[in-house]
Amino acid sequence: DAKTTQPPSMDCAEGRAANLPCNHSTISGNEYVYWYRQIHSQGPQYIIHGLKNNETNEMASLIITEDRKSSTLILPHATLRDTAVYYCIVRVGESFQKLVFGTGTRLLVSP
Amino acid sequence: NAGVMQNPRHLVRRRGQEARLRCSPMKGHSHVYWYRQLPEEGLKFMVYLQKENIIDESGMPKERFSAEFPKEGPSILRIQQVVRGDSAAYFCASSPNGGRAPEQYFGPGTRLTVT
């Protein structure tokens, strides 16, 4: 699986958009980009995933660059409950494989 | 639709005892994964199972740890002769059967404390 690079921490004001970057410069053509988050002591929560097109769901938007070497997770209106560690993971699609968690980005949303 | 269920949520064992952790996947999911999170560390993959089969156990310690996912009932992660270093949060996840890029849904975890 390709390695990912994320900033260790970020701050965001409540109500503002949180933009979390991820670099995955060695991603292969058949690898998807997944985002999960872990709110303190809880099980990780799936957020969104994509291959090459931008994706949006009720939680977030995922923007993947055209060369697929980086992506951004966007939380459009961050709330205090979005404070968590966010993990960007790439892995082969169309398969059932383990997730390899890195160190993630610790997002702190403040009032 | 109930999520992934794990029990017990907290488990205390003395050194040398056995620990049994149970995981019931989401309805209709037949793929189960176990991960371990040591204090102040990230999650590490342990094992991936389908019904009655171990598919990938590359993250399992060679001794004392075993996992199963029987045809009926929950998946079980078993740790024999626990030691203090086994103290951690153990998370189970399940995946749906289809889809091109199946996401994993995690349970709340079992926190094992070895005294």
mmCIF file of N, CA and C in Angstrom, chain A residues 32 34 36 38 40-46 49 51 87 91-102 106, chain B residues 31 33 35 37 42-45 48 56 58 91 95-108 111:
data_model
loop_
_atom_site.group_PDB
_atom_site.id
_atom_site.type_symbol
_atom_site.label_atom_id
_atom_site.label_comp_id
_atom_site.label_asym_id
_atom_site.label_seq_id
_atom_site.Cartn_x
_atom_site.Cartn_y
_atom_site.Cartn_z
ATOM 1 N N TYR A 32 -7.381 3.211 -3.975
ATOM 2 C CA TYR A 32 -8.360 4.196 -3.563
ATOM 3 C C TYR A 32 -7.809 5.007 -2.394
ATOM 4 N N TYR A 34 -8.949 6.553 1.136
ATOM 5 C CA TYR A 34 -9.961 6.465 2.186
ATOM 6 C C TYR A 34 -9.647 7.489 3.280
ATOM 7 N N TYR A 36 -10.708 8.106 7.368
ATOM 8 C CA TYR A 36 -11.367 7.682 8.604
ATOM 9 C C TYR A 36 -11.018 8.704 9.676
ATOM 10 N N GLN A 38 -10.947 9.137 14.192
ATOM 11 C CA GLN A 38 -11.101 8.499 15.484
ATOM 12 C C GLN A 38 -11.285 9.589 16.530
ATOM 13 N N HIS A 40 -11.828 10.628 20.309
ATOM 14 C CA HIS A 40 -11.128 10.099 21.473
ATOM 15 C C HIS A 40 -11.679 8.789 22.005
ATOM 16 N N SER A 41 -10.824 7.753 21.960
ATOM 17 C CA SER A 41 -11.103 6.444 22.549
ATOM 18 C C SER A 41 -12.191 5.648 21.859
ATOM 19 N N GLN A 42 -12.792 6.195 20.826
ATOM 20 C CA GLN A 42 -13.834 5.453 20.132
ATOM 21 C C GLN A 42 -13.247 4.662 18.969
ATOM 22 N N GLY A 43 -14.054 3.778 18.375
ATOM 23 C CA GLY A 43 -13.616 3.076 17.182
ATOM 24 C C GLY A 43 -13.539 4.032 16.011
ATOM 25 N N PRO A 44 -12.602 3.809 15.085
ATOM 26 C CA PRO A 44 -12.520 4.673 13.908
ATOM 27 C C PRO A 44 -13.837 4.692 13.154
ATOM 28 N N GLN A 45 -14.092 5.831 12.538
ATOM 29 C CA GLN A 45 -15.331 6.032 11.803
ATOM 30 C C GLN A 45 -15.000 6.300 10.337
ATOM 31 N N TYR A 46 -15.601 5.528 9.460
ATOM 32 C CA TYR A 46 -15.425 5.740 8.030
ATOM 33 C C TYR A 46 -16.050 7.084 7.639
ATOM 34 N N HIS A 49 -14.505 7.821 0.653
ATOM 35 C CA HIS A 49 -13.401 7.302 -0.137
ATOM 36 C C HIS A 49 -13.622 7.660 -1.600
ATOM 37 N N LEU A 51 -11.623 7.301 -5.881
ATOM 38 C CA LEU A 51 -10.566 6.798 -6.759
ATOM 39 C C LEU A 51 -9.902 7.947 -7.501
ATOM 40 N N TYR A 87 -7.425 10.142 9.586
ATOM 41 C CA TYR A 87 -6.474 9.279 8.894
ATOM 42 C C TYR A 87 -6.784 9.212 7.408
ATOM 43 N N ARG A 91 -5.404 2.230 -0.345
ATOM 44 C CA ARG A 91 -5.289 0.792 -0.494
ATOM 45 C C ARG A 91 -5.968 0.347 -1.775
ATOM 46 N N VAL A 92 -5.623 -0.850 -2.179
ATOM 47 C CA VAL A 92 -6.131 -1.383 -3.430
ATOM 48 C C VAL A 92 -7.642 -1.540 -3.352
ATOM 49 N N GLY A 93 -8.330 -1.108 -4.367
ATOM 50 C CA GLY A 93 -9.759 -1.284 -4.433
ATOM 51 C C GLY A 93 -10.122 -2.675 -4.892
ATOM 52 N N GLU A 94 -11.391 -2.945 -4.921
ATOM 53 C CA GLU A 94 -11.916 -4.231 -5.359
ATOM 54 C C GLU A 94 -11.266 -5.381 -4.603
ATOM 55 N N SER A 95 -10.954 -5.136 -3.373
ATOM 56 C CA SER A 95 -10.375 -6.203 -2.565
ATOM 57 C C SER A 95 -10.712 -5.938 -1.108
ATOM 58 N N PHE A 96 -10.638 -6.993 -0.356
ATOM 59 C CA PHE A 96 -10.882 -6.880 1.072
ATOM 60 C C PHE A 96 -9.533 -6.971 1.762
ATOM 61 N N GLN A 97 -8.963 -5.869 2.089
ATOM 62 C CA GLN A 97 -7.634 -5.858 2.673
ATOM 63 C C GLN A 97 -7.594 -5.020 3.935
ATOM 64 N N LYS A 98 -6.530 -5.225 4.681
ATOM 65 C CA LYS A 98 -6.341 -4.481 5.917
ATOM 66 C C LYS A 98 -6.178 -2.996 5.617
ATOM 67 N N LEU A 99 -6.490 -2.200 6.607
ATOM 68 C CA LEU A 99 -6.200 -0.776 6.583
ATOM 69 C C LEU A 99 -4.891 -0.544 7.323
ATOM 70 N N VAL A 100 -4.022 0.232 6.729
ATOM 71 C CA VAL A 100 -2.759 0.580 7.365
ATOM 72 C C VAL A 100 -2.867 2.025 7.846
ATOM 73 N N PHE A 101 -2.990 2.190 9.144
ATOM 74 C CA PHE A 101 -3.165 3.512 9.732
ATOM 75 C C PHE A 101 -1.801 4.144 9.980
ATOM 76 N N GLY A 102 -1.655 5.399 9.539
ATOM 77 C CA GLY A 102 -0.467 6.165 9.887
ATOM 78 C C GLY A 102 -0.716 6.915 11.173
ATOM 79 N N ARG A 106 -4.284 15.424 13.872
ATOM 80 C CA ARG A 106 -5.136 15.730 15.017
ATOM 81 C C ARG A 106 -5.780 17.077 14.778
ATOM 82 N N HIS B 31 -17.170 -10.234 6.405
ATOM 83 C CA HIS B 31 -15.739 -9.970 6.466
ATOM 84 C C HIS B 31 -15.451 -9.256 7.778
ATOM 85 N N TYR B 33 -12.376 -7.884 10.588
ATOM 86 C CA TYR B 33 -10.979 -7.513 10.797
ATOM 87 C C TYR B 33 -10.783 -7.174 12.274
ATOM 88 N N TYR B 35 -8.092 -5.178 14.928
ATOM 89 C CA TYR B 35 -6.992 -4.233 15.061
ATOM 90 C C TYR B 35 -6.702 -4.026 16.536
ATOM 91 N N GLN B 37 -4.828 -1.285 19.341
ATOM 92 C CA GLN B 37 -4.290 0.051 19.561
ATOM 93 C C GLN B 37 -3.678 0.105 20.950
ATOM 94 N N GLY B 42 -1.046 4.300 17.215
ATOM 95 C CA GLY B 42 -2.064 4.124 16.188
ATOM 96 C C GLY B 42 -2.572 2.701 16.142
ATOM 97 N N LEU B 43 -3.589 2.486 15.328
ATOM 98 C CA LEU B 43 -4.155 1.147 15.183
ATOM 99 C C LEU B 43 -3.272 0.289 14.306
ATOM 100 N N LYS B 44 -3.121 -0.960 14.720
ATOM 101 C CA LYS B 44 -2.328 -1.918 13.949
ATOM 102 C C LYS B 44 -3.206 -3.113 13.593
ATOM 103 N N PHE B 45 -3.165 -3.482 12.328
ATOM 104 C CA PHE B 45 -3.925 -4.620 11.857
ATOM 105 C C PHE B 45 -3.423 -5.908 12.495
ATOM 106 N N TYR B 48 -7.577 -10.804 9.438
ATOM 107 C CA TYR B 48 -8.767 -10.631 8.615
ATOM 108 C C TYR B 48 -9.379 -12.014 8.399
ATOM 109 N N ASP B 56 -5.991 -13.396 6.263
ATOM 110 C CA ASP B 56 -4.724 -12.702 6.434
ATOM 111 C C ASP B 56 -4.464 -12.569 7.922
ATOM 112 N N SER B 58 -1.286 -11.742 9.066
ATOM 113 C CA SER B 58 0.074 -11.229 9.057
ATOM 114 C C SER B 58 0.386 -10.332 10.248
ATOM 115 N N PHE B 91 -10.045 -3.398 18.513
ATOM 116 C CA PHE B 91 -11.175 -3.000 17.698
ATOM 117 C C PHE B 91 -11.446 -4.045 16.624
ATOM 118 N N SER B 95 -16.903 -5.547 6.922
ATOM 119 C CA SER B 95 -17.133 -5.002 5.585
ATOM 120 C C SER B 95 -18.328 -5.672 4.942
ATOM 121 N N PRO B 96 -19.029 -4.921 4.088
ATOM 122 C CA PRO B 96 -20.107 -5.537 3.324
ATOM 123 C C PRO B 96 -19.544 -6.503 2.297
ATOM 124 N N ASN B 97 -20.418 -7.331 1.758
ATOM 125 C CA ASN B 97 -19.951 -8.400 0.893
ATOM 126 C C ASN B 97 -19.608 -7.952 -0.511
ATOM 127 N N GLY B 98 -20.177 -6.856 -0.943
ATOM 128 C CA GLY B 98 -19.960 -6.450 -2.321
ATOM 129 C C GLY B 98 -19.297 -5.097 -2.403
ATOM 130 N N GLY B 99 -19.321 -4.539 -3.567
ATOM 131 C CA GLY B 99 -18.761 -3.203 -3.759
ATOM 132 C C GLY B 99 -17.340 -3.242 -4.278
ATOM 133 N N ARG B 100 -16.949 -2.205 -4.967
ATOM 134 C CA ARG B 100 -15.614 -2.163 -5.561
ATOM 135 C C ARG B 100 -14.550 -1.766 -4.558
ATOM 136 N N ALA B 101 -14.929 -1.042 -3.545
ATOM 137 C CA ALA B 101 -13.943 -0.588 -2.559
ATOM 138 C C ALA B 101 -14.608 -0.608 -1.198
ATOM 139 N N PRO B 102 -14.767 -1.783 -0.656
ATOM 140 C CA PRO B 102 -15.574 -1.922 0.556
ATOM 141 C C PRO B 102 -14.969 -1.231 1.763
ATOM 142 N N GLU B 103 -15.742 -0.332 2.335
ATOM 143 C CA GLU B 103 -15.266 0.344 3.542
ATOM 144 C C GLU B 103 -15.414 -0.581 4.734
ATOM 145 N N GLN B 104 -14.727 -0.253 5.818
ATOM 146 C CA GLN B 104 -14.786 -1.028 7.044
ATOM 147 C C GLN B 104 -15.486 -0.210 8.119
ATOM 148 N N TYR B 105 -16.378 -0.870 8.817
ATOM 149 C CA TYR B 105 -17.131 -0.227 9.890
ATOM 150 C C TYR B 105 -16.640 -0.805 11.216
ATOM 151 N N PHE B 106 -16.258 0.082 12.107
ATOM 152 C CA PHE B 106 -15.624 -0.331 13.347
ATOM 153 C C PHE B 106 -16.606 -0.392 14.503
ATOM 154 N N GLY B 107 -16.325 -1.301 15.413
ATOM 155 C CA GLY B 107 -17.052 -1.370 16.669
ATOM 156 C C GLY B 107 -16.445 -0.435 17.695
ATOM 157 N N PRO B 108 -17.033 -0.392 18.889
ATOM 158 C CA PRO B 108 -16.572 0.531 19.933
ATOM 159 C C PRO B 108 -15.301 0.083 20.633
ATOM 160 N N ARG B 111 -11.523 -2.739 25.757
ATOM 161 C CA ARG B 111 -10.317 -2.286 26.436
ATOM 162 C C ARG B 111 -9.864 -3.341 27.422
#
